[in-house]
PDB file of C-alpha atoms in Angstrom:
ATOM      1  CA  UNK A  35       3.654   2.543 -26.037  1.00 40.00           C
ATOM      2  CA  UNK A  36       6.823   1.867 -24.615  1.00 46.00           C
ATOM      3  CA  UNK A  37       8.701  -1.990 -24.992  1.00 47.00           C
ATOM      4  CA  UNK A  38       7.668  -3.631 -21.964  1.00 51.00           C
ATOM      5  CA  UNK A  39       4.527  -1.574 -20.889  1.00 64.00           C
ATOM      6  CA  UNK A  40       2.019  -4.700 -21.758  1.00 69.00           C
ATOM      7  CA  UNK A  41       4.192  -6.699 -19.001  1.00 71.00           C
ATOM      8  CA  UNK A  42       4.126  -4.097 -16.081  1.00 69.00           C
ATOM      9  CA  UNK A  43       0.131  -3.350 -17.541  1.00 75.00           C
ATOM     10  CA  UNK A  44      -0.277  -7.760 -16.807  1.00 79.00           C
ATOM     11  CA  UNK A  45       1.508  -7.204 -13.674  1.00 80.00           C
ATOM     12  CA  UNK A  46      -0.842  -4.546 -12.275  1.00 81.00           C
ATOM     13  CA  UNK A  47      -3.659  -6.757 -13.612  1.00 84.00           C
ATOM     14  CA  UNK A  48      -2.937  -9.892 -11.857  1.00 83.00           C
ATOM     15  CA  UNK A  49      -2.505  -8.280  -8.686  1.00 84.00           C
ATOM     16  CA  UNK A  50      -5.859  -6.522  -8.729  1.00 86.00           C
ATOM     17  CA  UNK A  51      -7.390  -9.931  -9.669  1.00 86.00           C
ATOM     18  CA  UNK A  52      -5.771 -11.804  -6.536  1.00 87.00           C
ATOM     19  CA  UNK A  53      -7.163  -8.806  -4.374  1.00 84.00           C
ATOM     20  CA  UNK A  54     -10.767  -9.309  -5.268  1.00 85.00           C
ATOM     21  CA  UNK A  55     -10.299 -12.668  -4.115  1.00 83.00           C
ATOM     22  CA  UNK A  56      -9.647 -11.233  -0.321  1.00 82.00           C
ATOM     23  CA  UNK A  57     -12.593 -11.675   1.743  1.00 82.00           C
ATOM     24  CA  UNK A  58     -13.521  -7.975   2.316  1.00 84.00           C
ATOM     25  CA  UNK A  59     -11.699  -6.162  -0.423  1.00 88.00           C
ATOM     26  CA  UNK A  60     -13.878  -3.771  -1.198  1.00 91.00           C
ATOM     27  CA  UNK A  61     -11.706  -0.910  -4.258  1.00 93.00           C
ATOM     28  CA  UNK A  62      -8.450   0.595  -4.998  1.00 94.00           C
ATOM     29  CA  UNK A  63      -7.152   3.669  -6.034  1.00 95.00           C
ATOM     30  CA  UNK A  64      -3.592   3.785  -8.292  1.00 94.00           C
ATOM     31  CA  UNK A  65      -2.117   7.362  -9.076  1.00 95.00           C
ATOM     32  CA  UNK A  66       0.732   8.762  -9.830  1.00 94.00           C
ATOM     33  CA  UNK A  67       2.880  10.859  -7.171  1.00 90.00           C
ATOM     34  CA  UNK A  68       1.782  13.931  -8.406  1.00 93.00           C
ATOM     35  CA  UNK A  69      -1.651  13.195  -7.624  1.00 94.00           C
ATOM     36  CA  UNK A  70      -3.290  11.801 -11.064  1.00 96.00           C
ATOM     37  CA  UNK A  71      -5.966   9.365 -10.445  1.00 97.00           C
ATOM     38  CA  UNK A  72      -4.842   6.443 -13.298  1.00 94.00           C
ATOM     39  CA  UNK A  73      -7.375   3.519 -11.874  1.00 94.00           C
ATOM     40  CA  UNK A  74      -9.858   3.490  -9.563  1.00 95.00           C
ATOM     41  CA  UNK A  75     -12.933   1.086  -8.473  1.00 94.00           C
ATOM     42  CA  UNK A  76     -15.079   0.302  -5.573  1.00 93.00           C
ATOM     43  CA  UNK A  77     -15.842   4.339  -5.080  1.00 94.00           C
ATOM     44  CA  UNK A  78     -16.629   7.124  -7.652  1.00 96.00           C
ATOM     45  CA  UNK A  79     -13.643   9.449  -9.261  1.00 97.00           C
ATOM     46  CA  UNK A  80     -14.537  12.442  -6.387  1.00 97.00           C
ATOM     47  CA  UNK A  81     -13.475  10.270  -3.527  1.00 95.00           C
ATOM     48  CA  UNK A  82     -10.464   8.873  -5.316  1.00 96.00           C
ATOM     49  CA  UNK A  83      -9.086  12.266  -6.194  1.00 96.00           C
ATOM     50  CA  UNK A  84      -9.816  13.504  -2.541  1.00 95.00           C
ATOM     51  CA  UNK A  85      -8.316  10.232  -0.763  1.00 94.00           C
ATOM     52  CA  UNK A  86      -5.171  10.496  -2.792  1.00 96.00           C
ATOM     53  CA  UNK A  87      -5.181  14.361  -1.780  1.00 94.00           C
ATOM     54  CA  UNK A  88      -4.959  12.992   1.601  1.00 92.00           C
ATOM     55  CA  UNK A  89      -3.136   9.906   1.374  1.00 93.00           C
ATOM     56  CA  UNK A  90       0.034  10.718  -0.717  1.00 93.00           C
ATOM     57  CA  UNK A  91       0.512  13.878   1.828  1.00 91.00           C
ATOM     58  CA  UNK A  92       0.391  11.792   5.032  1.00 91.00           C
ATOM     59  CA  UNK A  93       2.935   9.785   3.171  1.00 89.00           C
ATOM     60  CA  UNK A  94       5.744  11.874   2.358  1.00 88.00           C
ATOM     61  CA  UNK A  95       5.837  13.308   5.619  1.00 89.00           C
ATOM     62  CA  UNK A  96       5.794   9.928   7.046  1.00 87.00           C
ATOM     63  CA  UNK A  97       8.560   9.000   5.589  1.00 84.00           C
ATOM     64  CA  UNK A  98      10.131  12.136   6.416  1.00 84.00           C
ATOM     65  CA  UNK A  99       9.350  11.586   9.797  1.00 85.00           C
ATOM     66  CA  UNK A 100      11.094   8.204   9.900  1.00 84.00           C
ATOM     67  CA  UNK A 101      13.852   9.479   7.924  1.00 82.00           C
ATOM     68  CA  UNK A 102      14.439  11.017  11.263  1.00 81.00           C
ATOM     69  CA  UNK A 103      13.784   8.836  13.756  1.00 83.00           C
ATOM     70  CA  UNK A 104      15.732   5.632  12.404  1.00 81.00           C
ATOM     71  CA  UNK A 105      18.927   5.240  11.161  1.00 77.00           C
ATOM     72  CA  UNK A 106      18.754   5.750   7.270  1.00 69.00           C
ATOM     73  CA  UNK A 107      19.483   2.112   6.141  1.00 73.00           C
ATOM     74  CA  UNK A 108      16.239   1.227   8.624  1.00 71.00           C
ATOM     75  CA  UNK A 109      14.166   4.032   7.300  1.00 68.00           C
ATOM     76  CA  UNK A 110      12.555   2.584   4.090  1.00 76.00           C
ATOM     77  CA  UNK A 111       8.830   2.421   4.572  1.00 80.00           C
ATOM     78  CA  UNK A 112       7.258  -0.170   1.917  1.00 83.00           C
ATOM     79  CA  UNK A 113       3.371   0.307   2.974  1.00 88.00           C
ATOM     80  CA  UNK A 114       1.347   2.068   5.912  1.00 90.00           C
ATOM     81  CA  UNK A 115      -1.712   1.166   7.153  1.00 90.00           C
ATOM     82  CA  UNK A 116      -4.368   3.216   8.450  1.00 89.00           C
ATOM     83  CA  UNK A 117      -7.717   1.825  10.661  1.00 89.00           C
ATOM     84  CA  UNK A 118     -10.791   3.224  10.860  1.00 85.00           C
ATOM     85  CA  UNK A 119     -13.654   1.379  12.805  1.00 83.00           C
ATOM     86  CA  UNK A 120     -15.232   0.208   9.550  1.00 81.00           C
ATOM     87  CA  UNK A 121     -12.564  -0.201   7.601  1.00 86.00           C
ATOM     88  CA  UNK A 122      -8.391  -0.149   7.007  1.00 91.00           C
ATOM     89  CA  UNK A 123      -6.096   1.429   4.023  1.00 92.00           C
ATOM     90  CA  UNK A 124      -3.243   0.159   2.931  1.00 91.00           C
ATOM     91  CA  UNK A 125      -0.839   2.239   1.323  1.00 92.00           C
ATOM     92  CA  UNK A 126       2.011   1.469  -0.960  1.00 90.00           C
ATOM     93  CA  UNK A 127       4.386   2.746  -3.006  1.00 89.00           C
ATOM     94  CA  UNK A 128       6.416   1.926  -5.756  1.00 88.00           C
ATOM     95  CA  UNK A 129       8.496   4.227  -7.641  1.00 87.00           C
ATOM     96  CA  UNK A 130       6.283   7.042  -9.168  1.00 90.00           C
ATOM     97  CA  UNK A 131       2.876   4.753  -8.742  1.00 92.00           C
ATOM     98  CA  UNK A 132       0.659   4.997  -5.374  1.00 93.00           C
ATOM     99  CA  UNK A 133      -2.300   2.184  -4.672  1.00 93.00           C
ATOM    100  CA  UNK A 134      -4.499   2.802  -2.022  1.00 94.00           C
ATOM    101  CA  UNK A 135      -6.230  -0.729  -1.116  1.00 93.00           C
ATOM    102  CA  UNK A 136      -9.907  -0.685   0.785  1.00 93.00           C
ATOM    103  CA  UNK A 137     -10.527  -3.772   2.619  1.00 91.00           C
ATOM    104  CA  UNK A 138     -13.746  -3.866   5.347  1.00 87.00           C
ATOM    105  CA  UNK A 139     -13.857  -5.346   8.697  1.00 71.00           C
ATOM    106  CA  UNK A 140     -15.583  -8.269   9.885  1.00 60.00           C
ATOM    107  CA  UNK A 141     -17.608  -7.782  12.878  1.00 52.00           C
ATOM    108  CA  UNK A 142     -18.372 -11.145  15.338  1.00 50.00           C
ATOM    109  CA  UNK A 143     -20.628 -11.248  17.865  1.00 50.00           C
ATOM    110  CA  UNK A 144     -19.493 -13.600  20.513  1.00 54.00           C
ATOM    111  CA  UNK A 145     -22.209 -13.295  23.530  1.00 55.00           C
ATOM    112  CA  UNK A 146     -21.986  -9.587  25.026  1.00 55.00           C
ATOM    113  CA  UNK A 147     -18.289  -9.085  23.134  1.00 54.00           C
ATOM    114  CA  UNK A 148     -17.520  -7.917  19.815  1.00 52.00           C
ATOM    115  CA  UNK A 149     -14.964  -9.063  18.089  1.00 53.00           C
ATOM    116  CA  UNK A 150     -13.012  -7.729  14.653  1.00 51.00           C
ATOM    117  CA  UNK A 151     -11.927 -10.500  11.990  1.00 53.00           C
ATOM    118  CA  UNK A 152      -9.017  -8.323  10.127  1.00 51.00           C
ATOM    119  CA  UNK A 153      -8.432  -9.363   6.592  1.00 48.00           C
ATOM    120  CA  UNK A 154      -4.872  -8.227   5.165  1.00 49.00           C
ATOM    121  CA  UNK A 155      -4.184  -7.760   1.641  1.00 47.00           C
ATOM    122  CA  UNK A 156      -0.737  -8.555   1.207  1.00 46.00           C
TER     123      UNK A 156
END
């Protein structure tokens, strides 16, 4: 093991334990850019592998696509998010490491309305 791998290992460890503290956190996936699952939890190794299929696709040619449409200092993008009606994603990446977050929705009933609580993980 490389010097310094223990201290980027505690790193990625102490931000997976302030995540489960979210109210509706619900997994995570971590790969690297080539596509190889490292870490998952909260869904079984299938549905990792075939959410980062998905997800690190959308995000290359998101950035791609804002590559062109702002000027290139303004162009960085740091995380996407994507809603469904049950749930979001949030995307990040950091060098050659992806980590696809999970977090549910809360649904409120007020009278005849429905409203969504959003929890962020940040």
């Amino acid at each position: 093991m490389a010097e310094g791998d223990g201290k980027h290992e505690d790193m990625v460890e102490n931000m997976i334990l302030k995540m489960r503290e979210i109210e509706g956190f619900t997994g995570y996936v971590i790969c690297n850019n080539n596509g190889i699952v490292i870490r998952y939890e909260g869904r079984t190794y299938d549905e990792a592998v075939h959410l980062v299929s998905g997800v690190l696709g959308l995000y290359q040619k998101s950035k791609l696509a804002v590559t062109h449409l702002l000027n290139p200092e303004d162009s960085a993008i740091e995380n996407i998010r994507l809603k469904s009606n049950d749930y979001e994603l949030v995307v990040s990446q950091e060098g050659n490491f992806t980590m696809i977050a999970t977090q549910n929705f809360h649904h409120v009933t007020v009278g005849d309305e429905e409203e969504v609580k959003e929890e962020v993980v940040e």
